[in-house]
PDB file of C-alpha atoms in Angstrom:
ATOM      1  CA  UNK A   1      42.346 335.099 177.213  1.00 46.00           C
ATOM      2  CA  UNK A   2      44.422 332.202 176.015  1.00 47.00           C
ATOM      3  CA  UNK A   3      46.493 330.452 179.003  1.00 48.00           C
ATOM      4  CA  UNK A   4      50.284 331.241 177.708  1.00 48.00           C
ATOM      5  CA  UNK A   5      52.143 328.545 176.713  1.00 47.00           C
ATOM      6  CA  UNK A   6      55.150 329.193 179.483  1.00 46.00           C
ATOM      7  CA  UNK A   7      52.858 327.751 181.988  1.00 46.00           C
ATOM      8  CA  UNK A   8      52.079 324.264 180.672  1.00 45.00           C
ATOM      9  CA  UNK A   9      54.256 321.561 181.817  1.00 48.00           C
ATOM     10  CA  UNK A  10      54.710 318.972 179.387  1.00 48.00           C
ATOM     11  CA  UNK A  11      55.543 315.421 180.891  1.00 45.00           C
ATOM     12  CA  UNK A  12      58.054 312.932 178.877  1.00 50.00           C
ATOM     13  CA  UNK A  13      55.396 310.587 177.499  1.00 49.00           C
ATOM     14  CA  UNK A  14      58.475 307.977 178.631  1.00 46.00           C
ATOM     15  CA  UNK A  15      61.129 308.540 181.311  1.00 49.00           C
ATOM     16  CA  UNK A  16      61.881 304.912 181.867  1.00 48.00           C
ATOM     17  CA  UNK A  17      62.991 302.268 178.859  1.00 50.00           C
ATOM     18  CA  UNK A  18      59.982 300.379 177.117  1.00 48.00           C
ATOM     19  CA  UNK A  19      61.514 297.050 177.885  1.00 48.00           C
ATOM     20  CA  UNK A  20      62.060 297.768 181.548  1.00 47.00           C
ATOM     21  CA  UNK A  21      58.500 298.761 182.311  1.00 47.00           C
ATOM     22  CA  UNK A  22      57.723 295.509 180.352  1.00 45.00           C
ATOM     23  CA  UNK A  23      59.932 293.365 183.024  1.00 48.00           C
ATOM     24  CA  UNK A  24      57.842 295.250 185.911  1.00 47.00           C
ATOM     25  CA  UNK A  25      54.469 294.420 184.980  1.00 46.00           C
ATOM     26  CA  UNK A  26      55.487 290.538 184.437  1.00 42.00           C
ATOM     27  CA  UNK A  27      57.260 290.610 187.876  1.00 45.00           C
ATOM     28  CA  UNK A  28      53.321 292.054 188.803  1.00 43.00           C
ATOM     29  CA  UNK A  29      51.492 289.667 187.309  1.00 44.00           C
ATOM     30  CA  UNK A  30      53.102 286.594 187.950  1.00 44.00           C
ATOM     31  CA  UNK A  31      54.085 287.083 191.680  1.00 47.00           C
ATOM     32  CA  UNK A  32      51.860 284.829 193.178  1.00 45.00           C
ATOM     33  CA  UNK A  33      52.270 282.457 190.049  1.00 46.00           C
ATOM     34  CA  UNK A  34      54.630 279.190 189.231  1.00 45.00           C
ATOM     35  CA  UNK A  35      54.986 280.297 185.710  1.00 43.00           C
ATOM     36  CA  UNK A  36      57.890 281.129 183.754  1.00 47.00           C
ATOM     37  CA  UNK A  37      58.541 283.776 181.793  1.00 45.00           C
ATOM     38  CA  UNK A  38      60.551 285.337 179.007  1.00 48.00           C
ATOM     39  CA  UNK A  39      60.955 288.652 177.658  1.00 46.00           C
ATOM     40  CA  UNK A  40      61.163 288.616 173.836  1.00 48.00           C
ATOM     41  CA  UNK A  41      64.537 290.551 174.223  1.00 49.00           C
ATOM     42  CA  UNK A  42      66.131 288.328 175.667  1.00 52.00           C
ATOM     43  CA  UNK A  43      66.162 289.110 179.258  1.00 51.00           C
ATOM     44  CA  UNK A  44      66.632 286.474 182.012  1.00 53.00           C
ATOM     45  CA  UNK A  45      64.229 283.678 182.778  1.00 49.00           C
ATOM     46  CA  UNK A  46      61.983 284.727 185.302  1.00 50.00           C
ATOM     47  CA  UNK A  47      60.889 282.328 187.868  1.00 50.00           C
ATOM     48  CA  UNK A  48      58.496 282.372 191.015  1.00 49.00           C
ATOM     49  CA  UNK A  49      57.811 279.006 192.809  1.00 50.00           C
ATOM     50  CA  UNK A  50      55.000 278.412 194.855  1.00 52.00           C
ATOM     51  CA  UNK A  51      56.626 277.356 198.057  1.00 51.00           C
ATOM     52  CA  UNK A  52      53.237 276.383 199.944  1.00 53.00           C
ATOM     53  CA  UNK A  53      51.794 273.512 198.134  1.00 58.00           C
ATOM     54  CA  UNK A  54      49.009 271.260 199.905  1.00 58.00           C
ATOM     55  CA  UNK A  55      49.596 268.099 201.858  1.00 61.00           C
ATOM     56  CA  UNK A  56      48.153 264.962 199.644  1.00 62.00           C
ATOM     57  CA  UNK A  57      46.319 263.006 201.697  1.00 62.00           C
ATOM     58  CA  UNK A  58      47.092 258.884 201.436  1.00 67.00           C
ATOM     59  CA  UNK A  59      44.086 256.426 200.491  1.00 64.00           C
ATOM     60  CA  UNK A  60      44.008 254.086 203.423  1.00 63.00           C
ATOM     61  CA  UNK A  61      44.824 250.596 202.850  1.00 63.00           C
ATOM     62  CA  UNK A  62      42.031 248.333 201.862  1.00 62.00           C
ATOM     63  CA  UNK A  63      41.617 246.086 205.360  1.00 60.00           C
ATOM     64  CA  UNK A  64      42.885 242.394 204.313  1.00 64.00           C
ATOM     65  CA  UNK A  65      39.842 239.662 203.526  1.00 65.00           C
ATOM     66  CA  UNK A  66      40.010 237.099 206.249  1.00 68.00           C
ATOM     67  CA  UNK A  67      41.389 234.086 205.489  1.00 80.00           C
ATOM     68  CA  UNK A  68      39.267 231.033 204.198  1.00 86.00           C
ATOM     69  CA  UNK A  69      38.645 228.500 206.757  1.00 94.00           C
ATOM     70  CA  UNK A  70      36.950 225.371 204.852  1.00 96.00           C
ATOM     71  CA  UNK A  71      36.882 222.977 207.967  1.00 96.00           C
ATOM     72  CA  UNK A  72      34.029 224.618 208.443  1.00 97.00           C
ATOM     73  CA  UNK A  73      31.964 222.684 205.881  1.00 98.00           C
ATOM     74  CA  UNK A  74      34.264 219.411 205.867  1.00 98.00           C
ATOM     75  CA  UNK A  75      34.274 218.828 209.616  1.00 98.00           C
ATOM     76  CA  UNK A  76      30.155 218.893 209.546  1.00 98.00           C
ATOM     77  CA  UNK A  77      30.389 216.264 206.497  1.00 98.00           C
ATOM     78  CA  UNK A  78      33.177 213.987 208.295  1.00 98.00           C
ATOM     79  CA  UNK A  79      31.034 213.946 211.404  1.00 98.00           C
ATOM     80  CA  UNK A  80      27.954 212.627 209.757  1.00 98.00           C
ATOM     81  CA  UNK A  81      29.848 209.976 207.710  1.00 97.00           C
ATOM     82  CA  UNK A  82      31.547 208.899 210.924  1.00 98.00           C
ATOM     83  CA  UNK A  83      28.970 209.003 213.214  1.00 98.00           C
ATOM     84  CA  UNK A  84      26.687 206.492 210.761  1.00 97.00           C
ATOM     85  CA  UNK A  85      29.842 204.479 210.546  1.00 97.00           C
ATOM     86  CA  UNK A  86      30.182 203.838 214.279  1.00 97.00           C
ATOM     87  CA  UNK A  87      26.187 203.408 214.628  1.00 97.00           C
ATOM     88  CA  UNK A  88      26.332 200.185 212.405  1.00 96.00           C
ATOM     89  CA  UNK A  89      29.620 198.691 213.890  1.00 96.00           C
ATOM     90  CA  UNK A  90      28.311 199.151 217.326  1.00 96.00           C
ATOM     91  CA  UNK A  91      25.406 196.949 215.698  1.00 94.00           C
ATOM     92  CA  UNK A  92      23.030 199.974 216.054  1.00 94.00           C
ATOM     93  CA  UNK A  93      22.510 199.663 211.885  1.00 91.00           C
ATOM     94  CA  UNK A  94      22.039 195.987 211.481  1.00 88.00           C
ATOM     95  CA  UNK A  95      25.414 194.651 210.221  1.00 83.00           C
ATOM     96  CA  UNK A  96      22.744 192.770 207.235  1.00 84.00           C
ATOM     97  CA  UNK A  97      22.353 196.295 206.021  1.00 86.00           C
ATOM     98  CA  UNK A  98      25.288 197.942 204.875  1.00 87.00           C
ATOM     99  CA  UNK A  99      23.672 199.572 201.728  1.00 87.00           C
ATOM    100  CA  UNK A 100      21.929 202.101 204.840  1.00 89.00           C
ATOM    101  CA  UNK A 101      25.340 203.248 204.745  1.00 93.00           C
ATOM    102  CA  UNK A 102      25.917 204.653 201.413  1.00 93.00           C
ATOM    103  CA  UNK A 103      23.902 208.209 201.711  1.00 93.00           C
ATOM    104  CA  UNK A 104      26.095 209.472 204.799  1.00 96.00           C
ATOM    105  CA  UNK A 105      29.643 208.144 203.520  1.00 96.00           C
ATOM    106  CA  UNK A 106      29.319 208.513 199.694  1.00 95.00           C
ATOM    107  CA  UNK A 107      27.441 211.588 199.662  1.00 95.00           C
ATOM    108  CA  UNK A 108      27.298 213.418 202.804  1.00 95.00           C
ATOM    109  CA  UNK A 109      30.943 212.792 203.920  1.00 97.00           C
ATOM    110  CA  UNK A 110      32.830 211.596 200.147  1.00 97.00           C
ATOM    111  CA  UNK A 111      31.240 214.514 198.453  1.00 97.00           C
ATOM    112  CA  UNK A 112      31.359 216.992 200.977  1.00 97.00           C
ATOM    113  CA  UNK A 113      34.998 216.527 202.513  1.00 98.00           C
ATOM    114  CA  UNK A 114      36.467 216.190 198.822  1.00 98.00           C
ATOM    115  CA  UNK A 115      34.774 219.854 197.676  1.00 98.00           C
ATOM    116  CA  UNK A 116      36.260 220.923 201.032  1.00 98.00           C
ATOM    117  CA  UNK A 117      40.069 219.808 199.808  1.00 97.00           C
ATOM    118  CA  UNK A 118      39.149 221.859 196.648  1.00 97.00           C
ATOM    119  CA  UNK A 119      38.144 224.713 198.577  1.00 97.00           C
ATOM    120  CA  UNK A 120      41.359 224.783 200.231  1.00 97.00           C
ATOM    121  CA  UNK A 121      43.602 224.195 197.198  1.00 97.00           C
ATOM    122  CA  UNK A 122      41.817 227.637 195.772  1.00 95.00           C
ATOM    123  CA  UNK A 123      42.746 229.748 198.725  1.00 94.00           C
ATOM    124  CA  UNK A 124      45.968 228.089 198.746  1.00 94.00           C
ATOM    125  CA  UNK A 125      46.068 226.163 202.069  1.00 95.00           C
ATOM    126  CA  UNK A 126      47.988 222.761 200.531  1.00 95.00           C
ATOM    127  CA  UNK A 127      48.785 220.864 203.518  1.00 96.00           C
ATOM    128  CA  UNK A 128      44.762 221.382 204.591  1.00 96.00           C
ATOM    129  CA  UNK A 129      44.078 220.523 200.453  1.00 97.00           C
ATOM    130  CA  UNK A 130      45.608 217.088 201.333  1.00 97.00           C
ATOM    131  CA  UNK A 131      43.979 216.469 204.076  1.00 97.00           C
ATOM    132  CA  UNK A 132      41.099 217.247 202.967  1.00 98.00           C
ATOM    133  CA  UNK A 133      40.780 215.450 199.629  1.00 97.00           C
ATOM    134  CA  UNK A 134      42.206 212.715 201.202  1.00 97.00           C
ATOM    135  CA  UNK A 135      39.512 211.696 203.415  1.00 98.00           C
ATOM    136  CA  UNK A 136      37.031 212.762 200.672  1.00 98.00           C
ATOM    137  CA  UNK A 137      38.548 209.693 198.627  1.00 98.00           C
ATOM    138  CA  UNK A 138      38.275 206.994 201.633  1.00 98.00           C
ATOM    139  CA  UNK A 139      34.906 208.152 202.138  1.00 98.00           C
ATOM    140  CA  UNK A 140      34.167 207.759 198.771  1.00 98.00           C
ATOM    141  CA  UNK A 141      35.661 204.693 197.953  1.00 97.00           C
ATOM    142  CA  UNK A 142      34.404 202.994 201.207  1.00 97.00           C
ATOM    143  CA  UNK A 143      30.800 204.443 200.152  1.00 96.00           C
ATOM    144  CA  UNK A 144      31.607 202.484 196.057  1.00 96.00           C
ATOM    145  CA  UNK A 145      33.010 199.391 198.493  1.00 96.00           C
ATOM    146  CA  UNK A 146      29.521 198.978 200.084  1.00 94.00           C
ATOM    147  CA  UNK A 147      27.898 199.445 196.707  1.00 94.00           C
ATOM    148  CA  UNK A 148      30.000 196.691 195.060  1.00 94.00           C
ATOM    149  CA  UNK A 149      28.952 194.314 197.654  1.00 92.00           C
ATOM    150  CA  UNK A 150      25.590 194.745 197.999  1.00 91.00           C
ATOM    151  CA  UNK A 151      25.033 194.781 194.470  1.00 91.00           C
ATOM    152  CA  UNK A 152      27.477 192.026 193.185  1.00 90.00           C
ATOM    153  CA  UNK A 153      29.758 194.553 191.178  1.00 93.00           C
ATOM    154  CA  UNK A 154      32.709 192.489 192.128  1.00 92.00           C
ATOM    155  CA  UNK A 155      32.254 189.082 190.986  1.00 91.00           C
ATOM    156  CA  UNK A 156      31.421 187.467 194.240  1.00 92.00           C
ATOM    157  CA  UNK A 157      30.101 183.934 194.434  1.00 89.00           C
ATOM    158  CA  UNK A 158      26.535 183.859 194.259  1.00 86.00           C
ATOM    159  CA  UNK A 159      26.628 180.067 194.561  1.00 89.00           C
ATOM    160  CA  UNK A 160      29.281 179.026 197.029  1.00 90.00           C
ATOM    161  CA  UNK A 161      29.118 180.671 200.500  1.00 90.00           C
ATOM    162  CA  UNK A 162      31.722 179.833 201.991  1.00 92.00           C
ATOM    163  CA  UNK A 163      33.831 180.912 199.117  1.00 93.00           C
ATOM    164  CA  UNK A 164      31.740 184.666 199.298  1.00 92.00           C
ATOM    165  CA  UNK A 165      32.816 185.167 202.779  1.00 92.00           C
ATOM    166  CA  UNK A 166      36.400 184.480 202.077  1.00 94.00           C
ATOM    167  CA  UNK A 167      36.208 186.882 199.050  1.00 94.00           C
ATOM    168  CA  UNK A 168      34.332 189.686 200.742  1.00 94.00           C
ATOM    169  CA  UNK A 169      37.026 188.975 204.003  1.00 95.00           C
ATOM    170  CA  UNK A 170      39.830 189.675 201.385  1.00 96.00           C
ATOM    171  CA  UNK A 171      37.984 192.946 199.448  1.00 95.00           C
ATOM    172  CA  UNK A 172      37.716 194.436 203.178  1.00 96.00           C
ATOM    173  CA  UNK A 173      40.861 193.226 204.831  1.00 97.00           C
ATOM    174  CA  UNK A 174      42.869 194.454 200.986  1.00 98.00           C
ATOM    175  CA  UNK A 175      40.650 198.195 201.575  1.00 98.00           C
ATOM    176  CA  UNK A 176      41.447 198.646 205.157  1.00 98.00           C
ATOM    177  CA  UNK A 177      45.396 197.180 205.310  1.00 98.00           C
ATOM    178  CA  UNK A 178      46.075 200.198 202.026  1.00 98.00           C
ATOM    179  CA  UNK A 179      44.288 202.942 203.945  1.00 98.00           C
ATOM    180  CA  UNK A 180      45.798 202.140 207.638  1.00 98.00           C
ATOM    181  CA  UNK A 181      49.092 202.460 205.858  1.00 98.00           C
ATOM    182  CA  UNK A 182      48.206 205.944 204.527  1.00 98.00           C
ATOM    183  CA  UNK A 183      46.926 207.026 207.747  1.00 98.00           C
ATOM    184  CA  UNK A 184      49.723 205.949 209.422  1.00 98.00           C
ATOM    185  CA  UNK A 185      51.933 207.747 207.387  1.00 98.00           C
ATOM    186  CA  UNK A 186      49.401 211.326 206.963  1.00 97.00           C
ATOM    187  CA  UNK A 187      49.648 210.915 211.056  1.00 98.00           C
ATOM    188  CA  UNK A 188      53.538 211.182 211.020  1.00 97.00           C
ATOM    189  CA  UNK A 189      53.654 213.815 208.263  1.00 96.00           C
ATOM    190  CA  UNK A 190      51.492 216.018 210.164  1.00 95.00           C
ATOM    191  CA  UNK A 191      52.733 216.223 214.175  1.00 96.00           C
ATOM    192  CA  UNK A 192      54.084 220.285 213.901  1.00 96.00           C
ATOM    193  CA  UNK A 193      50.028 220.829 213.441  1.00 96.00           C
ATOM    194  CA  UNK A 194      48.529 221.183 217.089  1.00 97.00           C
ATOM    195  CA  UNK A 195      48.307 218.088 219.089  1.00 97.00           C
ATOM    196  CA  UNK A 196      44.013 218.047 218.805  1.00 97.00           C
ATOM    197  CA  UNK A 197      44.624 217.256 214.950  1.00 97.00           C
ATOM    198  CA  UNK A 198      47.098 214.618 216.011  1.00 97.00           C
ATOM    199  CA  UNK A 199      45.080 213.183 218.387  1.00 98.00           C
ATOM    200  CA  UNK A 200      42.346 213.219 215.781  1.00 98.00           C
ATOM    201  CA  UNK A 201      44.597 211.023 213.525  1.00 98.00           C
ATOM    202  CA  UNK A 202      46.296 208.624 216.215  1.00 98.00           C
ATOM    203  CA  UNK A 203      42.618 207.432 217.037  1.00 98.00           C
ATOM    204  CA  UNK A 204      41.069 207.474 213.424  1.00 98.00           C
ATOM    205  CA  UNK A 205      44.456 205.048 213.065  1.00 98.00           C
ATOM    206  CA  UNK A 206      43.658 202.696 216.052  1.00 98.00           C
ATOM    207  CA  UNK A 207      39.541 202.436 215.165  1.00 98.00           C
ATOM    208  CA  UNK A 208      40.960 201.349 211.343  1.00 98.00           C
ATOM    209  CA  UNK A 209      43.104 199.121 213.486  1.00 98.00           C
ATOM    210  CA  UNK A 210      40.307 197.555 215.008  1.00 98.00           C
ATOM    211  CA  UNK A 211      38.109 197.168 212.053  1.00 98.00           C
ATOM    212  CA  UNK A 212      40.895 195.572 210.032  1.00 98.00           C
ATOM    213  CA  UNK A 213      41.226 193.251 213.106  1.00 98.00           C
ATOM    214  CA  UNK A 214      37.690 192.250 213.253  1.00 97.00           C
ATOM    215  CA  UNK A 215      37.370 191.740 210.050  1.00 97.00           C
ATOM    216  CA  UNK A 216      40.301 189.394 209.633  1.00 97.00           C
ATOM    217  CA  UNK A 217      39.262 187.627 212.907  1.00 95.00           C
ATOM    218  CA  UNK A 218      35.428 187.245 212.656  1.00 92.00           C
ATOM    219  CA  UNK A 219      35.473 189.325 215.943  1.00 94.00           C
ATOM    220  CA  UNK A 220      32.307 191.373 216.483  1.00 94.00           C
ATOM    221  CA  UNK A 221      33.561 192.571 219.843  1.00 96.00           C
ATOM    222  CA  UNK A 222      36.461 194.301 217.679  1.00 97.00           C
ATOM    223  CA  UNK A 223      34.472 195.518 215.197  1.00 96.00           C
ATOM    224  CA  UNK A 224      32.560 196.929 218.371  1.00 97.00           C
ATOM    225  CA  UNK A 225      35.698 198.839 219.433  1.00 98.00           C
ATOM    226  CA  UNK A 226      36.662 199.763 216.226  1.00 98.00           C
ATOM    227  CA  UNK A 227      32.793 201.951 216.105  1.00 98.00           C
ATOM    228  CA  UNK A 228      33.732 203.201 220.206  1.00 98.00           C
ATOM    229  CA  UNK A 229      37.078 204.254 218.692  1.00 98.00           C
ATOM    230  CA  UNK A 230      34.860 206.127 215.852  1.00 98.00           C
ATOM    231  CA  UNK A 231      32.857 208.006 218.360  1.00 98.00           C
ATOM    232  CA  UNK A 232      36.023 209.230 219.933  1.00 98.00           C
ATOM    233  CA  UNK A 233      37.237 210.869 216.618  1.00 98.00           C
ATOM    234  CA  UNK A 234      33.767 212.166 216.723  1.00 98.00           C
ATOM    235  CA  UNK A 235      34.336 214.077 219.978  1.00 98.00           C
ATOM    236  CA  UNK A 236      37.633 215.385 218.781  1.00 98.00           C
ATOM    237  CA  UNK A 237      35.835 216.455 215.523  1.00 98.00           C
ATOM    238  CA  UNK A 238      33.140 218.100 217.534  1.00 98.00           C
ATOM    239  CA  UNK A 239      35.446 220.264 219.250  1.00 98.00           C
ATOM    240  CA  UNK A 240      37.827 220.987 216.545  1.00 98.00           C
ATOM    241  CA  UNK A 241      34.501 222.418 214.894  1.00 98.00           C
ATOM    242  CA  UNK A 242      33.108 224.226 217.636  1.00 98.00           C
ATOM    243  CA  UNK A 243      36.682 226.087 217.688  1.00 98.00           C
ATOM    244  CA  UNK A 244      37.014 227.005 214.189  1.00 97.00           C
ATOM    245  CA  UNK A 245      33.189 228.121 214.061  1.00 97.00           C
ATOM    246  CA  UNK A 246      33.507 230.161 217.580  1.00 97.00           C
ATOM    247  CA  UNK A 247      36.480 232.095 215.640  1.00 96.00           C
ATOM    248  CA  UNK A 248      34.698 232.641 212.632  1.00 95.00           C
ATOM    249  CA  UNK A 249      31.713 234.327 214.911  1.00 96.00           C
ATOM    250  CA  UNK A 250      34.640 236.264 216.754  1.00 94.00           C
ATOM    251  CA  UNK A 251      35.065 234.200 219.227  1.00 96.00           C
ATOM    252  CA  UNK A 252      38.327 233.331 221.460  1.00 96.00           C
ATOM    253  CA  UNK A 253      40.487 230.582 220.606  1.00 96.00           C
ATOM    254  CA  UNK A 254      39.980 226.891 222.012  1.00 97.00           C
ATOM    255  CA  UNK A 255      42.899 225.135 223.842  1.00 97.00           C
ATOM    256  CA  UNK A 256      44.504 222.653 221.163  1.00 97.00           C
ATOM    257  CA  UNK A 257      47.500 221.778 222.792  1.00 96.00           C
ATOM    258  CA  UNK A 258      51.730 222.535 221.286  1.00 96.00           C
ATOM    259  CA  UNK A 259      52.448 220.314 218.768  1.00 96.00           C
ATOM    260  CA  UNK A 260      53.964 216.912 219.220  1.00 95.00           C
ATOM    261  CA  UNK A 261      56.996 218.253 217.107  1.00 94.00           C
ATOM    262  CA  UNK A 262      58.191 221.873 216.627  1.00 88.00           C
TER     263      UNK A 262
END
């Protein structure tokens, strides 16, 4: 028997508007997104922000390169130019034999002290440059001095004696009277550094001082305090080395004492 028609319900295939039920699934779909949409009608811009968004996390800073320190290779080289120097005016190096000289002050000291001051000028430390490249050039040209003599570069008498001493007197005395006046004047320049570097300076000036002395004298015994005054500088240099080598290693900091001006 055939179900009667009066008893089947039909349903509205739509009771709500096409373009509403449209708008309700978007609002599904893109609740949990940071999309926009719009309907093709027309309707409003729809828009749902994602509040919660995750922390960025910062790169740390690179830690800083430590700074350059190039005493650490000139000091070495000064000490073994110096310490030769005092050894033959203390008359350890027979004063006949000032060519035995030439491989510590040329080489060891010129050379290394002057690609110290070039070190510096790369990382930037000017006032150390100076320094530096300075004493590179005394060593160097004290080092060509030496040469010159011993191997007649300079037009010395070969056959008058007592006119070669009176020449060689006037090369030295002329070398020594320029570079005490440049010392002098580097010692000045540079009193706000600590008061070990100024130390270092004052006595470099006297021993210079005494050399020139000797020289224009005849005076061995000043030429003999001129090398005592070198092995003072020596001591300084020792300890200015030992500080800025302890520090590289991680060491604490040695006394060097406020500078003589602030």
């Amino acid at each position: 028997m055939a179900p009667s028609t009066s008893s089947v319900q039909e349903v509205p295939a739509a009771t709500v508007p096409a373009h509403a039920m449209a708008r309700t699934s978007l609002a599904v779909l893109t609740k949990y997104s940071p999309l926009q949409y719009r309907t093709q009608r027309g309707d409003p811009v729809m828009t749902v922000e994602n509040e919660a968004q995750a922390p960025v996390a910062e790169a740390p800073a690179a830690a800083a390169a430590p700074a350059a320190n190039p005493s650490l290779f000139a000091l070495p080289c000064f000490l073994v130019g110096s310490i030769t120097l005092g050894l033959w005016l203390v008359g350890y190096l027979p004063a006949a034999l000032p060519g035995g000289l030439v491989p510590a002050v040329f080489f060891a000291a010129g050379i290394g002290v002057l690609a110290s001051g070039l070190w510096a000028a790369r990382a930037g430390q000017s006032a150390i440059a100076g320094i530096f490249g300075m004493f590179g050039v005394f060593w160097m040209s004290f080092g060509f001095m030496v040469m010159g003599l011993v191997n007649g570069w300079f037009g010395v008498s070969a056959t008058d004696a007592t006119a070669a001493a009176s020449q060689i007197q006037s090369l030295q005395a002329t070398f020594l009277i320029s570079w005490l006046v440049v010392l002098v004047v580097v010692t000045l320049a540079t009193m706000r550094l600590p008061l070990a570097f100024t130390l270092l300076f004052v006595v470099v000036d006297i021993a210079v001082a005494l050399v020139l002395a000797g020289v224009l004298g005849g005076s061995t015994g000043m030429l003999t305090g001129g090398g005592i005054a070198v092995f003072v500088f020596c001591l300084i240099g020792i300890y200015l080395f030992y500080d800025a080598m302890n520090q590289e290693l991680g060491g604490r900091a040695l006394p060097m004492g406020a500078p003589v001006v602030k």
